[in-house]
mmCIF file of C-alpha atoms in Angstrom:
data_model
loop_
_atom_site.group_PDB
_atom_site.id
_atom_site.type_symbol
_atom_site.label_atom_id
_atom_site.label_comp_id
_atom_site.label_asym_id
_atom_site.label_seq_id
_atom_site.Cartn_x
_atom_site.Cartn_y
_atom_site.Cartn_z
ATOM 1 C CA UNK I 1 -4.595 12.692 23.557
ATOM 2 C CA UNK I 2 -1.133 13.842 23.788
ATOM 3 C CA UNK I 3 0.338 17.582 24.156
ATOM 4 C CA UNK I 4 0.152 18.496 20.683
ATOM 5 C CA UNK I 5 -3.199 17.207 19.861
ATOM 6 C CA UNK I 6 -5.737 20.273 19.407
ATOM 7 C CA UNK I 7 -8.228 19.188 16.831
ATOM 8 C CA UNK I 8 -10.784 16.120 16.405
ATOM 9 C CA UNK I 9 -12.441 14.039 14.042
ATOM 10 C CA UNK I 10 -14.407 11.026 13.902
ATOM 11 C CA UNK I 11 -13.466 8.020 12.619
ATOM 12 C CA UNK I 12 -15.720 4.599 12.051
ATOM 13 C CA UNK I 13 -13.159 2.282 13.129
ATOM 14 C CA UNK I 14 -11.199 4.334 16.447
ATOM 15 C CA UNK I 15 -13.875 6.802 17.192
ATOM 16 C CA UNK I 16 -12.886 10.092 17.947
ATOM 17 C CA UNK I 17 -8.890 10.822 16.648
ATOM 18 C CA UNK I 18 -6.996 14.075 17.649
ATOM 19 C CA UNK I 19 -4.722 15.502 15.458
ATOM 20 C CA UNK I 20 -2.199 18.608 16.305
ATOM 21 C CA UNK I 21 -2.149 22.008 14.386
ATOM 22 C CA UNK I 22 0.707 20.937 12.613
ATOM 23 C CA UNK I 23 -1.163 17.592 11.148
ATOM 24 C CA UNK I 24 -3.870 19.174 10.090
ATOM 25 C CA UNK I 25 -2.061 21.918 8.052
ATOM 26 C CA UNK I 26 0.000 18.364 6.309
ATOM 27 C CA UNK I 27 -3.733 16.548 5.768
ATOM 28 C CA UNK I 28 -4.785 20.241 4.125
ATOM 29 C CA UNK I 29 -1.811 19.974 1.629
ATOM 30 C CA UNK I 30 -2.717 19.007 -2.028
ATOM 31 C CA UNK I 31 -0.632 16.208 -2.512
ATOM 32 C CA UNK I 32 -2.126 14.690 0.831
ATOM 33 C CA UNK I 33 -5.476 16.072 -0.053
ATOM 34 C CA UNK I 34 -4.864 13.409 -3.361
ATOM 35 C CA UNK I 35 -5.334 10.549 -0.976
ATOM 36 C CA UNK I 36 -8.840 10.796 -0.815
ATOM 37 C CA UNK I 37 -8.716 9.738 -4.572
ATOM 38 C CA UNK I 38 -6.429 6.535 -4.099
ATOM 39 C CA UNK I 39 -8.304 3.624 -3.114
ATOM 40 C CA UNK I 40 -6.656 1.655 -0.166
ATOM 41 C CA UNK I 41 -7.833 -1.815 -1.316
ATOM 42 C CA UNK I 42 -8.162 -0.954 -5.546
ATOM 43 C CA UNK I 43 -10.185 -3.208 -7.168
ATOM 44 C CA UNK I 44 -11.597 -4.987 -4.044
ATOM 45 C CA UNK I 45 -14.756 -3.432 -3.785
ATOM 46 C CA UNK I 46 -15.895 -4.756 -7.033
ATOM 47 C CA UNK I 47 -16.308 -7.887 -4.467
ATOM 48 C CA UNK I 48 -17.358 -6.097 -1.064
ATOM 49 C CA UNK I 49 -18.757 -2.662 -2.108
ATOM 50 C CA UNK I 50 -17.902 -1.122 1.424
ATOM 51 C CA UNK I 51 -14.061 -1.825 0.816
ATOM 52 C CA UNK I 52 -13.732 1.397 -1.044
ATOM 53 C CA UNK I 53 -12.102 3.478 2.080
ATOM 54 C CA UNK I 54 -8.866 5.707 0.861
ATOM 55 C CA UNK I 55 -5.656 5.753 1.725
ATOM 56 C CA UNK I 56 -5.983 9.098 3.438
ATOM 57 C CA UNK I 57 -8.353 7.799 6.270
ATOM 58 C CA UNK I 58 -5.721 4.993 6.841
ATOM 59 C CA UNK I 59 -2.745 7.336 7.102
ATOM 60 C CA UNK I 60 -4.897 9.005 9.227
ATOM 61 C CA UNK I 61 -5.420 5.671 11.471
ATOM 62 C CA UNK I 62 -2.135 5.310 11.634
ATOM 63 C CA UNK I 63 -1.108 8.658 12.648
ATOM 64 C CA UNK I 64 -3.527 7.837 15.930
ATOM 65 C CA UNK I 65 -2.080 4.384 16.236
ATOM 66 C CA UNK I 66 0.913 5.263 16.752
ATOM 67 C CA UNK I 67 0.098 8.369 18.904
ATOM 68 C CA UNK I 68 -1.624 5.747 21.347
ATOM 69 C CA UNK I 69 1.415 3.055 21.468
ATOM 70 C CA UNK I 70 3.869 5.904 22.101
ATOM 71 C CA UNK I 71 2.127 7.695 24.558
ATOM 72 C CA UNK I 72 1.823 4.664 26.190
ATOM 73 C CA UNK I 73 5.611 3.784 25.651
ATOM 74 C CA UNK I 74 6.563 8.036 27.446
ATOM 75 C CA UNK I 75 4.740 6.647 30.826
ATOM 76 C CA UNK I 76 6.973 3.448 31.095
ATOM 77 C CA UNK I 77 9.973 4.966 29.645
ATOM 78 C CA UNK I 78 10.403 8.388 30.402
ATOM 79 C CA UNK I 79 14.171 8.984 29.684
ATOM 80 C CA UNK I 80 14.295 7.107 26.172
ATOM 81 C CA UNK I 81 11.094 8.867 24.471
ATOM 82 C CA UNK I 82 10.214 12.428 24.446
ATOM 83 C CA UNK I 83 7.280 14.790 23.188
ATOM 84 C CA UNK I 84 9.109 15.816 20.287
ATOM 85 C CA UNK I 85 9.708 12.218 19.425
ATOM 86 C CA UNK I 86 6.269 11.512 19.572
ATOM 87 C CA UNK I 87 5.717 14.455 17.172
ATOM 88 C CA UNK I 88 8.016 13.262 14.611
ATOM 89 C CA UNK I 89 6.694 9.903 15.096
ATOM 90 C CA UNK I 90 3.452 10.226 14.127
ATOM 91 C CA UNK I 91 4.658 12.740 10.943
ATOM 92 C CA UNK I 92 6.225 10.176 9.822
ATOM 93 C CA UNK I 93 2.686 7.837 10.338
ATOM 94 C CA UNK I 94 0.778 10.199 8.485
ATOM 95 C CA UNK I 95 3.084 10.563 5.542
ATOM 96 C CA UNK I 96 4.044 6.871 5.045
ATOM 97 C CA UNK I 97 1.669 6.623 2.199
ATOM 98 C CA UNK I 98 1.573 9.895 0.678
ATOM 99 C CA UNK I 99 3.794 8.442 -2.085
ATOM 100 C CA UNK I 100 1.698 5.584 -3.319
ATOM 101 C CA UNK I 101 0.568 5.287 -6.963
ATOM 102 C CA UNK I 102 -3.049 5.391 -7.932
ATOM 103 C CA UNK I 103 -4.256 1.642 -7.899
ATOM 104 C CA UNK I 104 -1.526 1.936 -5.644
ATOM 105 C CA UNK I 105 0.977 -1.841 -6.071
ATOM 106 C CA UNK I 106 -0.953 -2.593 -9.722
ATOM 107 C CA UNK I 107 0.612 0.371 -11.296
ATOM 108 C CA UNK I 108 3.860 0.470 -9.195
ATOM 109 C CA UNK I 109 4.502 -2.731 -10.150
ATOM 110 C CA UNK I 110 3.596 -1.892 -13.615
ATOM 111 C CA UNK I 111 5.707 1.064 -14.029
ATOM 112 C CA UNK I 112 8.796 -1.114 -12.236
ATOM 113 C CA UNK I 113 8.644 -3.804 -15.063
ATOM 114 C CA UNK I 114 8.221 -1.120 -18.086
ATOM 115 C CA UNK I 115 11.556 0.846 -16.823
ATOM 116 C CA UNK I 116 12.949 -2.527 -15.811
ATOM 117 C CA UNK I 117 13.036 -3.704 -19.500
ATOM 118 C CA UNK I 118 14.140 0.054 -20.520
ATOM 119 C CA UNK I 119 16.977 -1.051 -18.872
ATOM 120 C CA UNK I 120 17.585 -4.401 -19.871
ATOM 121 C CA UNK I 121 16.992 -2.797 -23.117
ATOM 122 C CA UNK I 122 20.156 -0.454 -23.417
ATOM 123 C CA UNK I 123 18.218 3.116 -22.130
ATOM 124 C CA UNK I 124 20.719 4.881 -20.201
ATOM 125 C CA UNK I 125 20.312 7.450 -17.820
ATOM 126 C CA UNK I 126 17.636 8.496 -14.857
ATOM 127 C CA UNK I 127 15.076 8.672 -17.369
ATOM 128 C CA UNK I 128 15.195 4.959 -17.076
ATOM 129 C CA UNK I 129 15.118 4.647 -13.256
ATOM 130 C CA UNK I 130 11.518 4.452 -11.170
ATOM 131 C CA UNK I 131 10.627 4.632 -7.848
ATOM 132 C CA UNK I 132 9.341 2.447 -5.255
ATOM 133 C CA UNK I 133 6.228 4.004 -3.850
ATOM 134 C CA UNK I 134 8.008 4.616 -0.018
ATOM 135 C CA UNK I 135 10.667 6.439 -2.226
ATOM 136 C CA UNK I 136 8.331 8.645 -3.801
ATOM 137 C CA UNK I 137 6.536 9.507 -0.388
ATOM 138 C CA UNK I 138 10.286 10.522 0.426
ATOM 139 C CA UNK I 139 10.350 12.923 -2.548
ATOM 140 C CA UNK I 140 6.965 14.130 -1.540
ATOM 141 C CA UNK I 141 7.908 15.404 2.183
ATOM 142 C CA UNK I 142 11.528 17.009 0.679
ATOM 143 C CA UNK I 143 10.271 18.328 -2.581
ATOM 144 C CA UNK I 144 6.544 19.094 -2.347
ATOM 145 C CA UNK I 145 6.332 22.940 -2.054
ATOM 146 C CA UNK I 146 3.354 22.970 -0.293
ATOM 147 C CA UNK I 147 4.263 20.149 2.498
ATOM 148 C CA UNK I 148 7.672 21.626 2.810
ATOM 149 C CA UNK I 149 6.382 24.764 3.746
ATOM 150 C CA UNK I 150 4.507 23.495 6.443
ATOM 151 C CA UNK I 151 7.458 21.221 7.749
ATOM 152 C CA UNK I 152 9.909 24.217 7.133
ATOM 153 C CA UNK I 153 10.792 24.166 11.729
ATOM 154 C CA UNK I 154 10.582 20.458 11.132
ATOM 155 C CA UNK I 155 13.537 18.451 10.274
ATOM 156 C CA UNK I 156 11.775 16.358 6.989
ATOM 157 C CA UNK I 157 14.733 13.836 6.412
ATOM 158 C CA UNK I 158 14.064 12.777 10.247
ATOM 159 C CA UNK I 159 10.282 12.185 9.249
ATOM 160 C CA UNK I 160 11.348 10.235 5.783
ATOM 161 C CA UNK I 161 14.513 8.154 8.106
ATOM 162 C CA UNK I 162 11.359 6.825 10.071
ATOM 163 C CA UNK I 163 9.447 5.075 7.265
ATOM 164 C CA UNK I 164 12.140 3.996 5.421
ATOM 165 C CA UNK I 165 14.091 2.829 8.623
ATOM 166 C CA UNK I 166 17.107 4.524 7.109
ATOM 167 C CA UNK I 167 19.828 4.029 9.887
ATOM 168 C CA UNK I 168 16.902 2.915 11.287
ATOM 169 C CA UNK I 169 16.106 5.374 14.333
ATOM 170 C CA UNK I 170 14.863 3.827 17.822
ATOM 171 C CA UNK I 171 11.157 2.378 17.389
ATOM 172 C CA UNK I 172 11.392 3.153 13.989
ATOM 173 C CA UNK I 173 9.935 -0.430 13.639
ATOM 174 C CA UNK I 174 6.567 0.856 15.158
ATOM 175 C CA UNK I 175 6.092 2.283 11.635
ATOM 176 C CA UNK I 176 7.186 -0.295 9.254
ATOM 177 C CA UNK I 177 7.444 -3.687 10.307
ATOM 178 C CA UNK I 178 5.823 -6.966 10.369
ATOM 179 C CA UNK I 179 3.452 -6.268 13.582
ATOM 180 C CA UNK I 180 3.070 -2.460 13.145
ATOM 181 C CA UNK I 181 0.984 0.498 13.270
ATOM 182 C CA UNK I 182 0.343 0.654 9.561
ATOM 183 C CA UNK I 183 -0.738 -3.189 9.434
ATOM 184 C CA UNK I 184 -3.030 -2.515 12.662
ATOM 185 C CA UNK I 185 -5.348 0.211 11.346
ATOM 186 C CA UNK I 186 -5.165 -2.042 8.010
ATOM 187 C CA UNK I 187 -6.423 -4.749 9.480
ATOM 188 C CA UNK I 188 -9.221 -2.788 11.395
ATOM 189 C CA UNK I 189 -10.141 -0.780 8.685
ATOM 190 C CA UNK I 190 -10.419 -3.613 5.990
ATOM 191 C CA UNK I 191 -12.725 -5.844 8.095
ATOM 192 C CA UNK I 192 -14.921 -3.069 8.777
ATOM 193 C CA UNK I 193 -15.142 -1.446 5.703
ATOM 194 C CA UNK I 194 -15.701 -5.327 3.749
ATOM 195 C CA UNK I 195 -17.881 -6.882 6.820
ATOM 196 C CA UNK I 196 -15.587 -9.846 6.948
ATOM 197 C CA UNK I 197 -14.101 -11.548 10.875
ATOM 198 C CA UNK I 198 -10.726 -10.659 10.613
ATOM 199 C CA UNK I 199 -9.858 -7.558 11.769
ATOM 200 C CA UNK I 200 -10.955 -8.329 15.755
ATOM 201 C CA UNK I 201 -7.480 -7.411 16.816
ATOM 202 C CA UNK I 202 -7.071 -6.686 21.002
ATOM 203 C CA UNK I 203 -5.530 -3.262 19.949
ATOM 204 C CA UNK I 204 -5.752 -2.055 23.810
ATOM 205 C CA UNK I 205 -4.459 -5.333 25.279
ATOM 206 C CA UNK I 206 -1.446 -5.147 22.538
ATOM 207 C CA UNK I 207 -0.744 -1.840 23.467
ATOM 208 C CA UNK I 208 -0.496 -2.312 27.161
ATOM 209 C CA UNK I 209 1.766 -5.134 26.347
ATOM 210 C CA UNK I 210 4.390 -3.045 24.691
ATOM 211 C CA UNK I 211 7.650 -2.637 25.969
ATOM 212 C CA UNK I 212 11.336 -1.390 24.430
ATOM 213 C CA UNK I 213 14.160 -4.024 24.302
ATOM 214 C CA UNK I 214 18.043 -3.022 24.695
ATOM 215 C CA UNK I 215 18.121 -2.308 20.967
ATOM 216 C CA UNK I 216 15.451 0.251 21.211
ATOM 217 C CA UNK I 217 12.989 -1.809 19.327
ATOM 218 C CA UNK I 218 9.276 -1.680 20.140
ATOM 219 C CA UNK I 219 8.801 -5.302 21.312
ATOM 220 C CA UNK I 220 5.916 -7.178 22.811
ATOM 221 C CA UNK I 221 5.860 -8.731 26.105
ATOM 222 C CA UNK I 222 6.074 -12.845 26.182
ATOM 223 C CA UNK I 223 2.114 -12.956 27.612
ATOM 224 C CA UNK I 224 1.100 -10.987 24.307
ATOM 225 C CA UNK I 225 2.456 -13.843 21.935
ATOM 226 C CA UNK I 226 -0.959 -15.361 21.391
ATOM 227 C CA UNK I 227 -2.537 -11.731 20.587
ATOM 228 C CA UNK I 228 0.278 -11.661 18.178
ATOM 229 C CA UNK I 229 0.035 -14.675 16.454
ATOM 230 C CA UNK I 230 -3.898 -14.052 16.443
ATOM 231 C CA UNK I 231 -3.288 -10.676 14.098
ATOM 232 C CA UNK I 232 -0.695 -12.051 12.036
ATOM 233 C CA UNK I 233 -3.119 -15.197 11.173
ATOM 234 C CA UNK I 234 -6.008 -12.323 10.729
ATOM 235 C CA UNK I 235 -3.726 -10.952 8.107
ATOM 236 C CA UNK I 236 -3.033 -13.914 6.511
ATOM 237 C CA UNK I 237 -6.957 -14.667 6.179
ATOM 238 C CA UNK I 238 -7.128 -11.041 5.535
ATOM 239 C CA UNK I 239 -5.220 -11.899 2.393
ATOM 240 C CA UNK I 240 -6.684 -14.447 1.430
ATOM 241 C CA UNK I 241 -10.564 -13.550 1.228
ATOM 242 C CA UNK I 242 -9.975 -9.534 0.028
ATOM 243 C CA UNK I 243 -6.391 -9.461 -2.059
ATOM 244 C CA UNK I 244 -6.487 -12.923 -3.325
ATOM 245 C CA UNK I 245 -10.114 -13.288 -3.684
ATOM 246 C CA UNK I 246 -9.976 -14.790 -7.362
ATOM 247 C CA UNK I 247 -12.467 -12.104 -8.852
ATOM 248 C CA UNK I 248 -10.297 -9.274 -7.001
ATOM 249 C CA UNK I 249 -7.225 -11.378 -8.470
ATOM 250 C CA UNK I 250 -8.529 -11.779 -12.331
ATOM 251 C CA UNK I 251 -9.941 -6.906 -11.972
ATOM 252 C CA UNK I 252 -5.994 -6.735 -10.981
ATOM 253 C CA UNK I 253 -4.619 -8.813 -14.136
ATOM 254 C CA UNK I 254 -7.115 -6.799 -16.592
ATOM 255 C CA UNK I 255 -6.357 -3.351 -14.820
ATOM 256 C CA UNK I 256 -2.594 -4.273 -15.173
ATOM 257 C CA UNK I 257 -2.367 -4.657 -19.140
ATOM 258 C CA UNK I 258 -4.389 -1.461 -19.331
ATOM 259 C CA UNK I 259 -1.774 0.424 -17.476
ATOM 260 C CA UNK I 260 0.848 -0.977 -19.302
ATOM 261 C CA UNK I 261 -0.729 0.269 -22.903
ATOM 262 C CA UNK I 262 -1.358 3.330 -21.108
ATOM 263 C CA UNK I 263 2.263 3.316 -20.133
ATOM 264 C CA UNK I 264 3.601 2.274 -23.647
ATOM 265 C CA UNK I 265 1.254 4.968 -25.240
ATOM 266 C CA UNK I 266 3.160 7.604 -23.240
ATOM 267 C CA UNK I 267 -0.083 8.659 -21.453
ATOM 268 C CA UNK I 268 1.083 7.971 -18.133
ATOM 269 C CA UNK I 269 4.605 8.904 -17.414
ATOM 270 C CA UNK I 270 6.339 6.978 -14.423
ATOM 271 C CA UNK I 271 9.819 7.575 -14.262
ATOM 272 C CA UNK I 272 11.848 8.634 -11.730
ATOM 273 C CA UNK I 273 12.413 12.257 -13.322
ATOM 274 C CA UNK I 274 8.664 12.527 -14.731
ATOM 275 C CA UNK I 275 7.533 11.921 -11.544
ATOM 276 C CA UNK I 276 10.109 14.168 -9.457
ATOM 277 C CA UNK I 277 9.178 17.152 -11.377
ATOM 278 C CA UNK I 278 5.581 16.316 -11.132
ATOM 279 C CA UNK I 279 6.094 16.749 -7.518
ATOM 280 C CA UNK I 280 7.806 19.608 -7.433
ATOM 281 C CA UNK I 281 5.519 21.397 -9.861
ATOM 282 C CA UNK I 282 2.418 20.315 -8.369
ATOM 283 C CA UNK I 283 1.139 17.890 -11.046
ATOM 284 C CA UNK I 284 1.762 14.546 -8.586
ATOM 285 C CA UNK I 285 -1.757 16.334 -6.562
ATOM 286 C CA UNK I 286 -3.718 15.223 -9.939
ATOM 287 C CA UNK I 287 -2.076 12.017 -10.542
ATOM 288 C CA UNK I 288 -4.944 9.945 -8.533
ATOM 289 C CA UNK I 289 -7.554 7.001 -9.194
ATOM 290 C CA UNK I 290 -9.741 9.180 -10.662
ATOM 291 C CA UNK I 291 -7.581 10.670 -13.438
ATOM 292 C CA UNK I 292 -6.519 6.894 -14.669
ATOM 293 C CA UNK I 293 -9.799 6.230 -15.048
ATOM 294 C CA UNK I 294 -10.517 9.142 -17.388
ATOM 295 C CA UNK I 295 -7.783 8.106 -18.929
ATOM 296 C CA UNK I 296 -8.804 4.855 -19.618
ATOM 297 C CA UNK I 297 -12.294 5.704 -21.017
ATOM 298 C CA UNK I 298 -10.659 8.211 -23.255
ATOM 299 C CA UNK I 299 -8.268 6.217 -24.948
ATOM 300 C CA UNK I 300 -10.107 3.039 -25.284
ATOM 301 C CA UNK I 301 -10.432 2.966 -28.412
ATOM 302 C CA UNK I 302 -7.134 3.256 -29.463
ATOM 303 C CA UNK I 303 -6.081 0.103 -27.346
ATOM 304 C CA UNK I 304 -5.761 -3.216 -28.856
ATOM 305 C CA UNK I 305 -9.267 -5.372 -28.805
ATOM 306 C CA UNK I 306 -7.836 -7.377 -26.051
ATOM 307 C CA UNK I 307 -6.895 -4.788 -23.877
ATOM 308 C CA UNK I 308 -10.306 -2.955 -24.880
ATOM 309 C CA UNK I 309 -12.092 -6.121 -23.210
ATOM 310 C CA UNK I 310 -9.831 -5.577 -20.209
ATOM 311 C CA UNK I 311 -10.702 -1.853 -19.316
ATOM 312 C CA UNK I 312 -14.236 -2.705 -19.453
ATOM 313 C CA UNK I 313 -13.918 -5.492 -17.471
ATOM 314 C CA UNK I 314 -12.626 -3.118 -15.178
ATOM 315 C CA UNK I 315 -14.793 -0.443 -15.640
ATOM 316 C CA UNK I 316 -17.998 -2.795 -16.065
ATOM 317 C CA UNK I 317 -17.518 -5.249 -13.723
ATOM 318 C CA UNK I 318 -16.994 -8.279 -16.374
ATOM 319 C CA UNK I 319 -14.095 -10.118 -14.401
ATOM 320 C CA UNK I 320 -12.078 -12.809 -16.011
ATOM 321 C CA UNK I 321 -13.419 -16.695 -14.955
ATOM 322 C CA UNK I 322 -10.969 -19.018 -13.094
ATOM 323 C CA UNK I 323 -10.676 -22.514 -14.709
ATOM 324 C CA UNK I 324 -8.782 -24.039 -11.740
ATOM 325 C CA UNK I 325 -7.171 -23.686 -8.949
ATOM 326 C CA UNK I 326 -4.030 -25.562 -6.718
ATOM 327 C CA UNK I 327 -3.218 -23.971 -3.100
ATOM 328 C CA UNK I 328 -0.894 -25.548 -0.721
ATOM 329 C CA UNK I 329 1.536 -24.768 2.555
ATOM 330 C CA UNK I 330 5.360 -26.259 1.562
ATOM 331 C CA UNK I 331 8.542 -25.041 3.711
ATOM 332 C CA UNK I 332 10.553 -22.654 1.780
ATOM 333 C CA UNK I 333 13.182 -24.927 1.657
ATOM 334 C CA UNK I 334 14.566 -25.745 -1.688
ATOM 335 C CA UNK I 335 12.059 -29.126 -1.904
ATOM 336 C CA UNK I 336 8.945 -26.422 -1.450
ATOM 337 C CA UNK I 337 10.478 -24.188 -4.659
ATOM 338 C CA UNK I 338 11.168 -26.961 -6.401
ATOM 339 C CA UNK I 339 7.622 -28.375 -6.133
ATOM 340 C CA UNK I 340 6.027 -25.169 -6.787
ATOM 341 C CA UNK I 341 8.277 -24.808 -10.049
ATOM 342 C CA UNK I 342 7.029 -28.053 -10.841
ATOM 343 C CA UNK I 343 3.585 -27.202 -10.858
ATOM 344 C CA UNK I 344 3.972 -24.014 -12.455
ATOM 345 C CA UNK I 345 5.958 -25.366 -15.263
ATOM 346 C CA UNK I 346 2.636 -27.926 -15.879
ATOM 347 C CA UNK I 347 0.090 -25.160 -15.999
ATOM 348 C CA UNK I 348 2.101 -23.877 -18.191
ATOM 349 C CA UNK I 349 2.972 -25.997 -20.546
ATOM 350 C CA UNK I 350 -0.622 -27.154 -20.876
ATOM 351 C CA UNK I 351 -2.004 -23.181 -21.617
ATOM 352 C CA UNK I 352 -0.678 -23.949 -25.224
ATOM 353 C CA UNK I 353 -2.832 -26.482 -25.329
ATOM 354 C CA UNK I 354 -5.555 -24.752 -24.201
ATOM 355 C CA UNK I 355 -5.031 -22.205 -26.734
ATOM 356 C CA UNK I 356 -4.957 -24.380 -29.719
ATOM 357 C CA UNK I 357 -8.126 -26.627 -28.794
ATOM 358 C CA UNK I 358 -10.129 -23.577 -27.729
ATOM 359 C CA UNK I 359 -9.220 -20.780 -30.359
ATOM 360 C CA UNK I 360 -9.217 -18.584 -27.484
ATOM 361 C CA UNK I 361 -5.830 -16.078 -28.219
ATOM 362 C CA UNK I 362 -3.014 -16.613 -25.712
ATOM 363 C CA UNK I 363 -3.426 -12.860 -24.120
ATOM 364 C CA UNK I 364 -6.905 -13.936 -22.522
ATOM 365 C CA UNK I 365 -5.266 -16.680 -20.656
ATOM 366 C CA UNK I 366 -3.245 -15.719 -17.874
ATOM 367 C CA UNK I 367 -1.610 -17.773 -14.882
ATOM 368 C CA UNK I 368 -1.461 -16.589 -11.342
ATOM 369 C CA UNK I 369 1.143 -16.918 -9.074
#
């Protein structure tokens, strides 16, 4: 534990986790408090029924992640880190995530392709704009009342430079990178909240294999390359079985087109004003997992049959089936593209097809990229 850390908890995946005075006072904030109600993994537990942990226990995870590579990072290198580094450090950790939408990527990406077309269409105006969920987290820590308040000694546009790596600060990689704190605790978290093999990351053998290069990036030594490439291929597995799993894939498709009826009906409102002044007035606390779903079961009725069939299939458990499948590894090269295009341009060409000799309407086909 370092200085600042006067409180514990418990944790099921690093055991016991200190926090400072200062953290805890952020976790008992409202709009932190809300991620207890967004679902780190959305629809995924429909396939593993443990994979329901929030994003607040993995902001918390990485809060303590990073507290343990830094304090390992002080011993070694004494004159380029400092206590009140650490501190800000592991602020920004905690907060990372305090920006996401509930269902999290579904309805940001969602709410980026309604305002896109506003746009496209001729809307003018920030009305029209919408933000990416690390830019709302950045709203969050300068605008929430309640969070600014308790970072009122703290400098909050140092915390929000870490996460977004704006003029990226030293080690600001530690946060947001390919091999970082916040894809650690994910990967640890997700295998043991869904039961699956691929979260046995050597966290402690990583960690003591940390160093700083001359750019002041946190960088791994050349004996840790195998741990490395062992967590990066967990991820990719990762991927595979919980994000990709088809039934996981098909809950995501049917949850989308809900959100964007409930998004055309004016019941959810995403912009980058709307949801500015929902910060600021305290409405953003509300705006979790929970409250989508009421609003789904309340206006149900009022959606078109299709969609109707969607939300229950989201709500019931009655996931779209998958007709076929193609998977492949190509370079990225332009001969890779060009065969993926190729493919996709079959499928769908042929869903017509499928349409017609079926009867089956063309918005209960969908193809999956």
């Amino acid at each position: 534990m370092h200085r600042f850390e006067t409180r514990r908890l418990s944790d099921p995946v690093h055991g016991t986790i200190g926090l400072s005075e200062l953290e805890i006072r952020v976790l008992s904030c409202q709009a932190f408090q809300r991620l207890k109600h967004v679902k780190q993994l959305g629809l995924a537990y429909h396939v593993y029924p443990g994979a329901d942990y929030s994003r607040f226990a993995h902001s918390v995870g990485v809060c303590h992640t990073t507290g343990r590579i830094l304090a390992a990072l002080i011993h070694r290198y004494p004159h380029k880190l400092k206590a009140e580094d650490i501190e800000y450090y592991r602020l920004a950790a905690l907060l990372h995530d305090v920006g996401h939408y509930p269902f999290s990527h579904t309805l940001e990406h969602v709410i980026r392709d309604f305002y896109s077309k506003s746009l496209f269409a001729g809307s003018t105006g920030e009305a029209a704009n919408f933000f990416k969920h690390e830019r709302v987290s950045k709203e969050v820590v300068l605008s929430d009342p309640e969070i600014a308040a308790v970072l009122k000694e703290h400098d909050a546009k140092r915390i929000t430079a870490i996460f977004l790596r704006e003029e990226p600060p030293p080690f600001s990689n530690l946060v947001s990178s390919d091999l970082d704190a916040d894809r650690i605790d994910y990967l640890l978290r997700t295998a043991h909240h869904s039961g699956l093999p691929y979260g046995s990351v050597d966290l402690d053998y990583i960690i003591s294999q940390m160093r700083v290069d001359g750019d002041d990036r946190v960088a791994l030594t050349a004996k840790a390359v195998r741990a490395a490439d062992h967590l990066l291929l967990s991820r990719f597995f990762d991927y595979q079985q919980v994000a990709f799993h088809k039934t996981v894939a098909g809950l995501e498709w049917c949850l989308s087109d809900v959100l964007k009826a409930l998004l055309e009906g004016g019941h959810i409102r995403g912009s980058a004003d709307q949801v500015s002044a929902g910060i600021k007035d305290g409405q953003w606390a509300q705006f979790d997992d929970q409250y989508v779903v009421s609003l789904m079961r309340r206006r149900r009725a009022s959606f078109a049959p299709d969609v109707q069939q969607k939300a229950d299939a989201v709500l019931m458990r009655r996931p779209p089936k998958m007709l076929c499948e193609t998977e492949y590894i190509a370079a990225r090269g332009p001969e890779g593209k060009k065969a993926f295009r190729l493919t996709r341009q079959f499928v769908k060409d042929r869903l017509q097809n499928l349409v017609n000799s079926t009867g089956i309407p063309a918005e209960y086909w969908h193809l999956w990229e």
